């Protein structure tokens, strides 16, 4: 009996601790980038393309320059013609420039920028920039854009497929021959927006020696620093990036953006600080979004419900530039094969350029789309095989020790336990037996990564680095580049440090996300990486600090070598003879004396090694949705959600619950309401009035259970809790709506109109009436079973 | 950061005559500010251009909500949705209006926005319009030239267009007291449960006589035509009829037939038309139930 390793954790781990910054955020006291003002500051405004696809023939900025109060006007002829993009490892994937050079590729593509003494002047001048365009034919969906003869958006990609990602293992042909039951379905998912509450803003100020400082609303300070330096042709350390409080990002702020470049470039040209702030309408109409996808999946089962293989073919609607599309394309294929034991699997993901705003990372990073398709297909198969959907999943579920072929071994997995628990919590079996008209119940599951291993940014530094300083008064200072964007990492990292040093959280000062002060590097907040990766770096630094203090106790109390020293309750003492110890402050004081004043400072690092290319750890979970559908209006009311999930050891239970509630909110919006209404490249619902994000009153009651496992790769056994949970909601709701009405949604979102049409209460729409209907993929056979 | 408000002159008159003088002077270049929840947003968005903004805030005698069994209900120009929605007499005698005032927006907006402002915007989807239309509400418009009264049904001309001259203030809405045996219902549908503009609105008022037949009927629709409107053909069909499901179904069919919904980003015309049928039938059924003393 080895015992539960989580029980050896310090008491601070797992506690419910509210975020220290929560009050400021909800009372409006928090200082965001747009709140910052510097003496002599100019206001920047961007001129954007009104056309979805056009060649720029001529730009005349003379009238804009002549406006009193205008200090500078720049176009793509002024900014360096350097191509950039997050996938620095693969230079040919870098397809953006600071401002448009010769072409515009979406309505909103940035063409010019104005800096003026106030925003009104800048806007007036911007309207006076004269651009002559030669309009080109445009394509908006991944199907149109990848079809034969579609106009080319970027040279040299004649069919607009900017990249392919493939994952293959096992003998797929044999798998389908061996199968007793094979089905193939086509699913479509739509683009939705992060809708973070803080619109993007950046403020740049010139610094001495040709350096520049950029305060920006970002989740990746290090990436912004490196890429901005490369675009501006500056040494990396001439660029200082500071992340103030960020009001949400969800993947939408994980790249270098045009206004960051323009702010810095204009600040260096004018010698004055320059600030850009986007409006909500800018965000909706031109901002990053989740990839729309067309997903074709073929799956085989034996008669008793064992999966024999999956063939998964996905087209990603990428928008005008790659952005984080290459990662989404890679991860989507991983998420299609991560939950179950697949003897054979083939994935082809094709990232397609379209004349729409670039899609990029968004909470779940390819998982919500993959899971909507694959989990809905599990539900379809369960029905036809005559096996309960939960039983079918239990037959195939991943377990500890299983290998995701070509990826890595799973070292902690509470998937089966989650399925069993959610079945019990939701009263699944009784509710499936006792049918109530208009009411339905359905399930969806997920697995997710705890940070990415594949180094597409090609950093030379550790993936996560921090510095811990301990002082003679027993307080500590944690310096980290990790980006708090509302997920709670500033608290969790302090909790980890406090737990390891045996002190209270209040004793730790935190300095975060300033690239000139915090140690290099941290790759940023994405892929649910911060708790695991920076958490491990913090542990590393804390242990080094402890090693500096332990000799003091050994010497002071003449301890036998066989003893160890414990850190708890602000004391350092012999583990088996607690009286032999000192306060942490006294111990630090003596250590400083012994070191002749050499500071008690340690650098902690973490880089995943020998862990495949995907992630060091994987989380799992299952969610059941219960709905009531109004069969006359088609409106879906979510009655209750039940979730059982394995996020390893929760560091802060309150934070985990917050992530779960936020995920249900986002998943519900994705499944039922949110949709960008884009016609001819123009977004027609660029406001919260018309972009239907759920309100607080739309949130259903929710029950959850944490299945605690101990993840050996994570700090104190922790792993991901922030993203995976957004995945199961759409397939669970789709299944519940089907259970209630008989209508099965294969094309998100599940709108009242589709429900009514699905149950024959509304005639089909006129051609062109709806923007995204599932259509046959080019060259793909029609689904064999429906 | 939100878009900038353009420059304008802000007037804060302290008497009604002064207010009317300002309106007479600035006419079309002026906008009246009551709650401001729509006006300021539209000015920021550049949809509305106003050189002069004339605030009602300091003019006495505009924020009343009064009920009298003879005169009925009067709602002052500055009475908020919350004032009206929570007023005991409104809750008792005009429950559909009370409901419309409380479900159309968040508490924050409810506390600022006004019922009269909701009407004067001329939005086809004004939540307050159908409940006031079924109660035969009238509006009192004043200017330096004097006062005139028109029926609410004649007030709406088209999207964003109402029967109000630039120099006029809609001083109050006047709503006759409903017959004691009347029952009403307000139905609304939107994608979200709250903080959402209605995709379709329907309200119904039925008076059921002692013989069990419908003595009079009012049915009003919102968001499905260029203006909020009553459905007179349905009202004629219902009057004198037996309040049974078949009649309600037929009347609802007439409502759906007269609706002129559009395809827009919020919903398709086909779904809206179908929903007019569903909501007007539900409104009639509920109104009949209330009239019979079932539930309010």
Coordinates of N, CA, C and O in Angstrom, one line a residue, chain A residues 34 43 119-120 123 199 277-280 630-635 673 677 679 684-685 688-695 697-698 752-753 756-757 761-763, chain B residues 1-7 106 188-198 249 263-275 278-279 281-282 285:
Chain A
X34 N -6.0 50.4 -21.1 CA -6.6 51.6 -21.6 C -6.7 52.7 -20.5 O -6.9 53.8 -20.8
X43 N -2.9 59.3 -29.5 CA -3.9 58.3 -29.7 C -3.8 57.7 -31.1 O -3.8 58.5 -32.1
X119 N -8.2 61.1 -29.9 CA -8.8 60.0 -30.7 C -9.7 60.6 -31.8 O -9.7 60.0 -32.9
X120 N -10.4 61.6 -31.4 CA -11.3 62.2 -32.4 C -10.6 62.6 -33.6 O -11.0 62.4 -34.8
X123 N -9.4 59.7 -35.6 CA -10.5 59.1 -36.4 C -10.8 59.9 -37.6 O -11.1 59.4 -38.7
X199 N -11.6 44.9 -24.2 CA -11.1 45.0 -25.6 C -9.6 45.2 -25.6 O -9.0 45.7 -24.7
X277 N -6.6 51.6 -28.6 CA -7.6 50.8 -27.9 C -8.7 50.4 -28.9 O -9.3 51.2 -29.6
X278 N -9.0 49.1 -29.0 CA -10.1 48.6 -29.9 C -11.5 48.8 -29.3 O -11.6 48.9 -28.0
X279 N -12.5 49.0 -30.1 CA -13.8 49.1 -29.6 C -14.4 47.7 -29.6 O -13.9 46.7 -30.2
X280 N -15.6 47.5 -28.9 CA -16.3 46.3 -28.9 C -16.6 45.8 -30.4 O -16.5 44.7 -30.7
X630 N -39.1 23.4 -25.9 CA -40.4 23.9 -26.2 C -40.7 23.4 -27.7 O -40.1 24.0 -28.6
X631 N -41.5 22.5 -27.9 CA -41.7 21.9 -29.2 C -42.5 22.9 -30.1 O -42.6 22.6 -31.3
X632 N -43.0 24.0 -29.6 CA -43.6 24.9 -30.5 C -42.7 26.1 -30.9 O -42.8 26.6 -32.0
X633 N -41.8 26.4 -30.0 CA -40.8 27.5 -30.4 C -39.5 27.0 -30.8 O -38.7 27.8 -31.4
X634 N -39.1 25.8 -30.3 CA -37.8 25.3 -30.6 C -36.8 25.8 -29.6 O -35.6 25.4 -29.6
X635 N -37.2 26.5 -28.6 CA -36.3 27.0 -27.6 C -35.8 25.9 -26.6 O -36.7 25.1 -26.2
X673 N -26.5 29.5 -28.7 CA -26.8 30.9 -29.1 C -25.8 31.6 -29.9 O -26.1 32.3 -30.9
X677 N -22.7 36.5 -37.4 CA -23.5 36.6 -38.7 C -22.6 37.4 -39.7 O -22.7 38.6 -39.7
X679 N -21.9 38.1 -43.6 CA -22.4 38.0 -45.0 C -21.5 38.8 -45.9 O -21.2 40.0 -45.6
X684 N -22.4 41.3 -39.3 CA -23.6 42.0 -39.1 C -24.1 42.1 -37.6 O -25.1 42.8 -37.3
X685 N -23.5 41.4 -36.8 CA -23.9 41.4 -35.4 C -22.8 41.7 -34.4 O -22.4 41.0 -33.5
X688 N -22.9 43.3 -28.4 CA -23.5 42.3 -27.4 C -25.0 42.2 -27.5 O -25.6 41.3 -27.0
X689 N -25.6 43.2 -28.1 CA -27.1 43.2 -28.3 C -27.4 42.0 -29.3 O -28.3 41.3 -29.1
X690 N -26.6 41.9 -30.3 CA -27.0 41.0 -31.4 C -26.1 39.7 -31.4 O -26.4 38.8 -32.1
X691 N -25.0 39.8 -30.7 CA -24.2 38.6 -30.5 C -24.7 37.9 -29.2 O -24.5 38.5 -28.2
X692 N -25.4 36.8 -29.4 CA -26.1 36.3 -28.2 C -25.3 35.5 -27.3 O -25.3 34.2 -27.3
X693 N -24.5 36.2 -26.4 CA -23.8 35.5 -25.4 C -24.7 35.3 -24.2 O -25.5 36.2 -23.9
X694 N -24.7 34.1 -23.6 CA -25.7 33.9 -22.5 C -25.5 34.9 -21.4 O -24.4 35.3 -21.1
X695 N -26.6 35.2 -20.8 CA -26.5 36.1 -19.6 C -26.5 35.2 -18.4 O -26.7 34.0 -18.4
X697 N -28.6 34.9 -16.1 CA -29.9 34.2 -15.9 C -30.1 33.0 -16.8 O -31.0 32.2 -16.7
X698 N -29.2 32.8 -17.9 CA -29.3 31.7 -18.7 C -28.5 30.5 -18.1 O -28.6 29.4 -18.6
X752 N -33.3 27.5 -32.3 CA -34.7 27.2 -32.2 C -35.2 26.8 -33.6 O -36.0 25.9 -33.8
X753 N -34.7 27.5 -34.6 CA -35.2 27.3 -36.0 C -34.9 25.9 -36.5 O -35.7 25.2 -37.1
X756 N -37.0 23.3 -34.8 CA -38.4 23.2 -35.3 C -38.4 22.5 -36.7 O -39.2 21.7 -37.0
X757 N -37.4 22.9 -37.5 CA -37.3 22.2 -38.8 C -37.0 20.7 -38.6 O -37.6 19.9 -39.3
X761 N -41.7 21.1 -37.9 CA -42.7 22.1 -37.5 C -42.4 23.4 -38.2 O -43.1 24.4 -38.0
X762 N -41.4 23.4 -39.1 CA -41.1 24.6 -39.9 C -40.5 24.2 -41.2 O -39.7 23.3 -41.2
X763 N -41.0 24.8 -42.3 CA -40.5 24.3 -43.6 C -39.0 24.7 -43.7 O -38.6 25.7 -43.1
Chain B
X1 N -12.4 50.7 -24.5 CA -12.8 52.1 -24.6 C -14.0 52.2 -25.6 O -13.9 51.6 -26.7
X2 N -15.0 52.9 -25.2 CA -16.1 53.0 -26.1 C -15.8 54.2 -27.1 O -15.0 55.0 -26.8
X3 N -16.6 54.3 -28.1 CA -16.4 55.3 -29.1 C -16.7 56.7 -28.4 O -17.5 56.7 -27.4
X4 N -16.2 57.7 -28.9 CA -16.3 59.0 -28.3 C -17.7 59.6 -28.6 O -18.3 59.4 -29.7
X5 N -18.2 60.3 -27.6 CA -19.4 61.1 -27.9 C -19.0 62.4 -28.6 O -18.1 63.1 -28.1
X6 N -19.7 62.7 -29.7 CA -19.4 64.0 -30.3 C -19.8 65.2 -29.4 O -20.6 65.0 -28.5
X7 N -19.3 66.3 -29.8 CA -19.7 67.5 -29.0 C -21.1 67.9 -29.2 O -21.7 67.8 -30.3
X106 N -32.0 44.6 -18.1 CA -31.4 44.3 -16.7 C -31.9 45.3 -15.7 O -32.4 46.4 -16.1
X188 N -43.3 36.9 -25.0 CA -42.1 37.4 -25.7 C -41.2 36.3 -25.9 O -41.1 35.3 -25.2
X189 N -40.5 36.4 -27.0 CA -39.5 35.3 -27.3 C -38.2 36.0 -27.7 O -38.2 37.0 -28.5
X190 N -37.1 35.5 -27.2 CA -35.8 36.0 -27.6 C -34.8 34.8 -27.4 O -35.1 33.9 -26.7
X191 N -33.6 35.0 -28.0 CA -32.6 33.9 -28.0 C -32.1 33.7 -26.6 O -31.9 32.6 -26.1
X192 N -31.9 34.8 -25.9 CA -31.4 34.7 -24.5 C -32.6 34.8 -23.5 O -33.6 35.4 -23.9
X193 N -32.4 34.5 -22.3 CA -33.5 34.6 -21.4 C -33.6 36.0 -20.9 O -34.6 36.4 -20.4
X194 N -32.5 36.8 -20.9 CA -32.6 38.1 -20.4 C -31.6 39.0 -21.1 O -30.8 38.5 -21.9
X195 N -31.7 40.3 -20.9 CA -30.8 41.3 -21.5 C -30.9 41.1 -23.0 O -29.9 41.1 -23.7
X196 N -32.1 40.9 -23.5 CA -32.1 40.6 -25.0 C -33.3 41.3 -25.6 O -34.4 41.5 -25.0
X197 N -33.1 41.7 -26.8 CA -34.2 42.3 -27.6 C -35.1 41.2 -28.0 O -34.7 40.1 -28.3
X198 N -36.4 41.5 -28.1 CA -37.4 40.5 -28.4 C -37.3 40.2 -29.9 O -37.2 41.1 -30.7
X249 N -56.9 29.4 -32.1 CA -56.0 28.9 -33.2 C -56.2 29.6 -34.5 O -55.3 30.1 -35.2
X263 N -36.2 38.9 -42.5 CA -35.1 38.1 -42.2 C -34.0 39.1 -41.7 O -33.7 40.1 -42.4
X264 N -33.5 38.9 -40.5 CA -32.4 39.7 -40.1 C -31.4 38.8 -39.2 O -31.6 37.6 -39.2
X265 N -30.5 39.5 -38.6 CA -29.4 38.7 -37.9 C -30.0 38.1 -36.7 O -29.4 37.1 -36.2
X266 N -31.2 38.5 -36.3 CA -31.8 37.9 -35.0 C -32.6 36.7 -35.3 O -32.7 35.8 -34.5
X267 N -33.3 36.6 -36.4 CA -34.1 35.5 -36.7 C -34.5 35.5 -38.2 O -34.5 36.6 -38.8
X268 N -35.0 34.4 -38.7 CA -35.5 34.4 -40.1 C -37.0 34.8 -40.1 O -37.7 34.6 -39.1
X269 N -37.4 35.3 -41.2 CA -38.9 35.7 -41.3 C -39.8 34.5 -41.1 O -40.8 34.6 -40.5
X270 N -39.4 33.3 -41.6 CA -40.2 32.1 -41.5 C -40.4 31.7 -40.1 O -41.6 31.4 -39.7
X271 N -39.4 31.7 -39.3 CA -39.5 31.4 -37.9 C -40.3 32.4 -37.1 O -41.2 32.1 -36.3
X272 N -40.0 33.7 -37.5 CA -40.8 34.8 -36.8 C -42.3 34.6 -37.0 O -43.1 34.7 -36.1
X273 N -42.6 34.3 -38.3 CA -44.0 34.2 -38.6 C -44.7 33.1 -37.9 O -45.8 33.2 -37.3
X274 N -43.9 32.0 -37.8 CA -44.5 30.8 -37.1 C -44.6 31.2 -35.6 O -45.6 30.8 -34.9
X275 N -43.7 32.0 -35.1 CA -43.7 32.3 -33.7 C -44.9 33.3 -33.4 O -45.4 33.3 -32.3
X278 N -47.7 31.1 -32.7 CA -47.6 30.4 -31.4 C -47.8 31.4 -30.2 O -48.6 31.1 -29.3
X279 N -47.2 32.5 -30.3 CA -47.2 33.5 -29.2 C -48.6 34.1 -29.1 O -49.1 34.3 -28.0
X281 N -51.5 32.8 -30.0 CA -52.4 31.7 -29.4 C -52.1 31.6 -27.9 O -53.1 31.5 -27.2
X282 N -50.9 31.5 -27.5 CA -50.6 31.4 -26.1 C -51.1 32.6 -25.3 O -51.6 32.5 -24.2
X285 N -54.9 32.3 -25.0 CA -55.3 31.2 -24.1 C -55.1 31.7 -22.6 O -55.9 31.5 -21.8

